[in-house]
mmCIF file of C-alpha atoms in Angstrom:
data_model
loop_
_atom_site.group_PDB
_atom_site.id
_atom_site.type_symbol
_atom_site.label_atom_id
_atom_site.label_comp_id
_atom_site.label_asym_id
_atom_site.label_seq_id
_atom_site.Cartn_x
_atom_site.Cartn_y
_atom_site.Cartn_z
ATOM 1 C CA MET A 82 -5.529 -5.681 13.868
ATOM 2 C CA ALA A 83 -5.007 -3.341 16.804
ATOM 3 C CA PRO A 84 -2.171 -3.970 19.273
ATOM 4 C CA ASP A 85 -4.698 -5.217 21.870
ATOM 5 C CA GLY A 86 -6.033 -7.824 19.420
ATOM 6 C CA ARG A 87 -9.209 -6.036 18.330
ATOM 7 C CA VAL A 88 -9.997 -6.574 14.652
ATOM 8 C CA PHE A 89 -11.098 -3.568 12.560
ATOM 9 C CA VAL A 90 -13.313 -3.949 9.482
ATOM 10 C CA ALA A 91 -14.584 -1.430 6.909
ATOM 11 C CA GLY A 92 -17.169 -2.212 4.262
ATOM 12 C CA TYR A 93 -20.715 -1.511 3.210
ATOM 13 C CA THR A 94 -24.174 -2.861 3.862
ATOM 14 C CA SER A 95 -27.743 -2.281 2.675
ATOM 15 C CA SER A 96 -29.266 -4.006 5.695
ATOM 16 C CA SER A 97 -31.339 -1.883 8.070
ATOM 17 C CA ASP A 98 -30.679 -4.429 10.850
ATOM 18 C CA PHE A 99 -26.876 -4.208 10.674
ATOM 19 C CA PRO A 100 -25.737 -4.431 14.333
ATOM 20 C CA MET A 101 -24.711 -0.834 15.153
ATOM 21 C CA THR A 102 -23.565 -0.349 18.740
ATOM 22 C CA ALA A 103 -25.194 2.069 21.182
ATOM 23 C CA ASN A 104 -22.198 4.416 20.954
ATOM 24 C CA ALA A 105 -22.213 4.526 17.128
ATOM 25 C CA PHE A 106 -21.694 7.913 15.519
ATOM 26 C CA ILE A 107 -24.445 7.104 12.981
ATOM 27 C CA ARG A 108 -26.824 4.330 14.029
ATOM 28 C CA ASP A 109 -29.138 3.881 11.050
ATOM 29 C CA VAL A 110 -28.923 2.467 7.558
ATOM 30 C CA GLU A 111 -31.741 3.010 5.077
ATOM 31 C CA GLU A 112 -32.950 -0.354 3.761
ATOM 32 C CA GLY A 113 -31.752 -0.839 0.195
ATOM 33 C CA ASN A 114 -29.380 2.152 0.222
ATOM 34 C CA PRO A 115 -25.767 1.081 0.680
ATOM 35 C CA SER A 116 -23.964 2.581 3.643
ATOM 36 C CA GLY A 117 -20.328 2.350 4.527
ATOM 37 C CA PHE A 118 -19.563 1.074 8.005
ATOM 38 C CA PHE A 119 -16.658 0.769 10.398
ATOM 39 C CA ALA A 120 -16.669 -2.017 12.974
ATOM 40 C CA ALA A 121 -14.370 -3.424 15.640
ATOM 41 C CA PHE A 122 -14.526 -6.971 16.978
ATOM 42 C CA ASP A 123 -12.905 -8.431 20.076
ATOM 43 C CA ARG A 124 -9.801 -10.565 19.595
ATOM 44 C CA ASP A 125 -11.903 -13.754 19.406
ATOM 45 C CA LEU A 126 -14.231 -12.281 16.746
ATOM 46 C CA ARG A 127 -17.198 -13.205 18.954
ATOM 47 C CA ASN A 128 -18.383 -9.733 19.961
ATOM 48 C CA VAL A 129 -18.875 -6.474 18.102
ATOM 49 C CA VAL A 130 -17.085 -3.898 20.249
ATOM 50 C CA TYR A 131 -18.076 -0.951 18.055
ATOM 51 C CA ALA A 132 -19.983 -0.474 14.799
ATOM 52 C CA THR A 133 -21.120 2.708 13.087
ATOM 53 C CA ALA A 134 -22.603 3.578 9.737
ATOM 54 C CA LEU A 135 -20.719 6.151 7.667
ATOM 55 C CA ARG A 136 -23.402 6.710 5.000
ATOM 56 C CA GLY A 137 -22.234 8.177 1.731
ATOM 57 C CA SER A 138 -23.730 8.631 -1.729
ATOM 58 C CA PHE A 139 -22.034 5.478 -2.988
ATOM 59 C CA GLY A 140 -22.258 3.829 0.407
ATOM 60 C CA GLU A 141 -18.749 2.544 0.555
ATOM 61 C CA ALA A 142 -16.012 2.362 3.134
ATOM 62 C CA TRP A 143 -12.839 0.984 1.650
ATOM 63 C CA GLY A 144 -9.834 0.837 3.879
ATOM 64 C CA VAL A 145 -9.026 0.594 7.553
ATOM 65 C CA ALA A 146 -5.699 0.499 9.357
ATOM 66 C CA ALA A 147 -4.798 0.146 13.024
ATOM 67 C CA ALA A 148 -2.184 2.502 14.456
ATOM 68 C CA ALA A 149 0.361 1.472 17.079
ATOM 69 C CA ASP A 150 -1.623 3.351 19.746
ATOM 70 C CA GLY A 151 -4.788 1.318 18.967
ATOM 71 C CA SER A 152 -6.584 4.065 17.046
ATOM 72 C CA ALA A 153 -8.132 3.308 13.651
ATOM 73 C CA TYR A 154 -7.988 5.183 10.354
ATOM 74 C CA VAL A 155 -10.850 4.613 7.897
ATOM 75 C CA THR A 156 -11.437 5.785 4.303
ATOM 76 C CA PHE A 157 -14.965 6.241 2.967
ATOM 77 C CA ASP A 158 -17.239 8.190 0.644
ATOM 78 C CA ALA A 159 -19.109 10.929 2.522
ATOM 79 C CA ASP A 160 -20.887 12.929 -0.197
ATOM 80 C CA GLN A 161 -24.338 12.360 1.338
ATOM 81 C CA SER A 162 -23.275 11.617 4.893
ATOM 82 C CA PRO A 163 -24.498 13.302 8.092
ATOM 83 C CA LEU A 164 -20.787 13.905 8.642
ATOM 84 C CA LEU A 165 -20.787 16.647 5.977
ATOM 85 C CA PRO A 166 -21.013 19.544 8.464
ATOM 86 C CA LEU A 167 -17.750 18.317 9.982
ATOM 87 C CA LEU A 168 -15.886 18.286 6.666
ATOM 88 C CA PRO A 169 -14.360 20.916 4.406
ATOM 89 C CA PRO A 170 -16.504 21.516 1.271
ATOM 90 C CA GLY A 171 -15.751 19.815 -2.019
ATOM 91 C CA GLY A 172 -15.695 16.404 -3.583
ATOM 92 C CA GLY A 173 -13.533 13.432 -2.893
ATOM 93 C CA ASN A 174 -13.347 10.849 -0.196
ATOM 94 C CA VAL A 175 -12.700 11.090 3.513
ATOM 95 C CA ILE A 176 -10.109 9.711 5.869
ATOM 96 C CA ALA A 177 -11.132 9.645 9.530
ATOM 97 C CA LYS A 178 -9.314 8.748 12.709
ATOM 98 C CA PHE A 179 -11.159 6.990 15.532
ATOM 99 C CA ASP A 180 -9.411 6.988 18.909
ATOM 100 C CA THR A 181 -9.331 3.896 21.138
ATOM 101 C CA ALA A 182 -12.733 4.857 22.619
ATOM 102 C CA PHE A 183 -14.124 5.174 19.043
ATOM 103 C CA ASN A 184 -14.522 8.939 19.064
ATOM 104 C CA ILE A 185 -13.863 10.605 15.718
ATOM 105 C CA VAL A 186 -10.857 12.804 16.461
ATOM 106 C CA MET A 187 -9.832 13.762 12.937
ATOM 107 C CA MET A 188 -11.493 13.871 9.529
ATOM 108 C CA GLN A 189 -10.118 15.179 6.271
ATOM 109 C CA ARG A 190 -11.530 15.232 2.762
ATOM 110 C CA VAL A 191 -9.068 14.151 0.071
ATOM 111 C CA ARG A 192 -9.789 14.914 -3.563
ATOM 112 C CA ALA A 193 -9.000 11.373 -4.680
ATOM 113 C CA SER A 194 -10.291 7.851 -4.331
ATOM 114 C CA MET A 195 -8.700 6.047 -1.400
ATOM 115 C CA TRP A 196 -8.971 2.281 -1.417
ATOM 116 C CA ASP A 197 -6.603 1.035 1.213
ATOM 117 C CA LEU A 198 -4.518 2.152 4.178
ATOM 118 C CA ALA A 199 -1.479 0.754 5.953
ATOM 119 C CA PHE A 200 1.261 1.903 8.297
ATOM 120 C CA ASP A 201 4.901 1.488 7.353
ATOM 121 C CA SER A 202 7.574 0.302 9.789
ATOM 122 C CA THR A 203 8.217 3.866 10.985
ATOM 123 C CA GLY A 204 4.537 4.555 11.760
ATOM 124 C CA HIS A 205 3.744 6.678 8.717
ATOM 125 C CA LEU A 206 0.266 6.205 7.253
ATOM 126 C CA MET A 207 0.276 5.143 3.599
ATOM 127 C CA VAL A 208 -2.782 5.564 1.366
ATOM 128 C CA ALA A 209 -3.451 3.703 -1.898
ATOM 129 C CA GLY A 210 -5.920 5.149 -4.377
ATOM 130 C CA GLY A 211 -6.332 7.041 -7.590
ATOM 131 C CA THR A 212 -7.274 10.358 -9.162
ATOM 132 C CA ALA A 213 -9.182 11.256 -12.296
#
């Protein structure tokens, strides 16, 4: 949960009518092909404030964490994503930072599986995952 009460969610969907917002970075999901997504809801969970597809070969987004400044960090698979031109080459998963206006301001490929994110009491981002 962000400091202003917004609730962040990461997951995946195969539904072509998943409610992406007009300002989504990627607005479409191919029916039947899983796509990771990142979404933000208002504090009452009544309205989708932001939702974007992340589309990857396995279609999964795993972890999301809210920073003290209200930005969000998300981990996802991006091997087949339209985001590829923005990423360094190679395999692995991606960690991305969305600012409070939901612009992607940082993305980095990590050669490991990343399943969850959290901030410690000093504001350092912690990542849980595994390697082969």
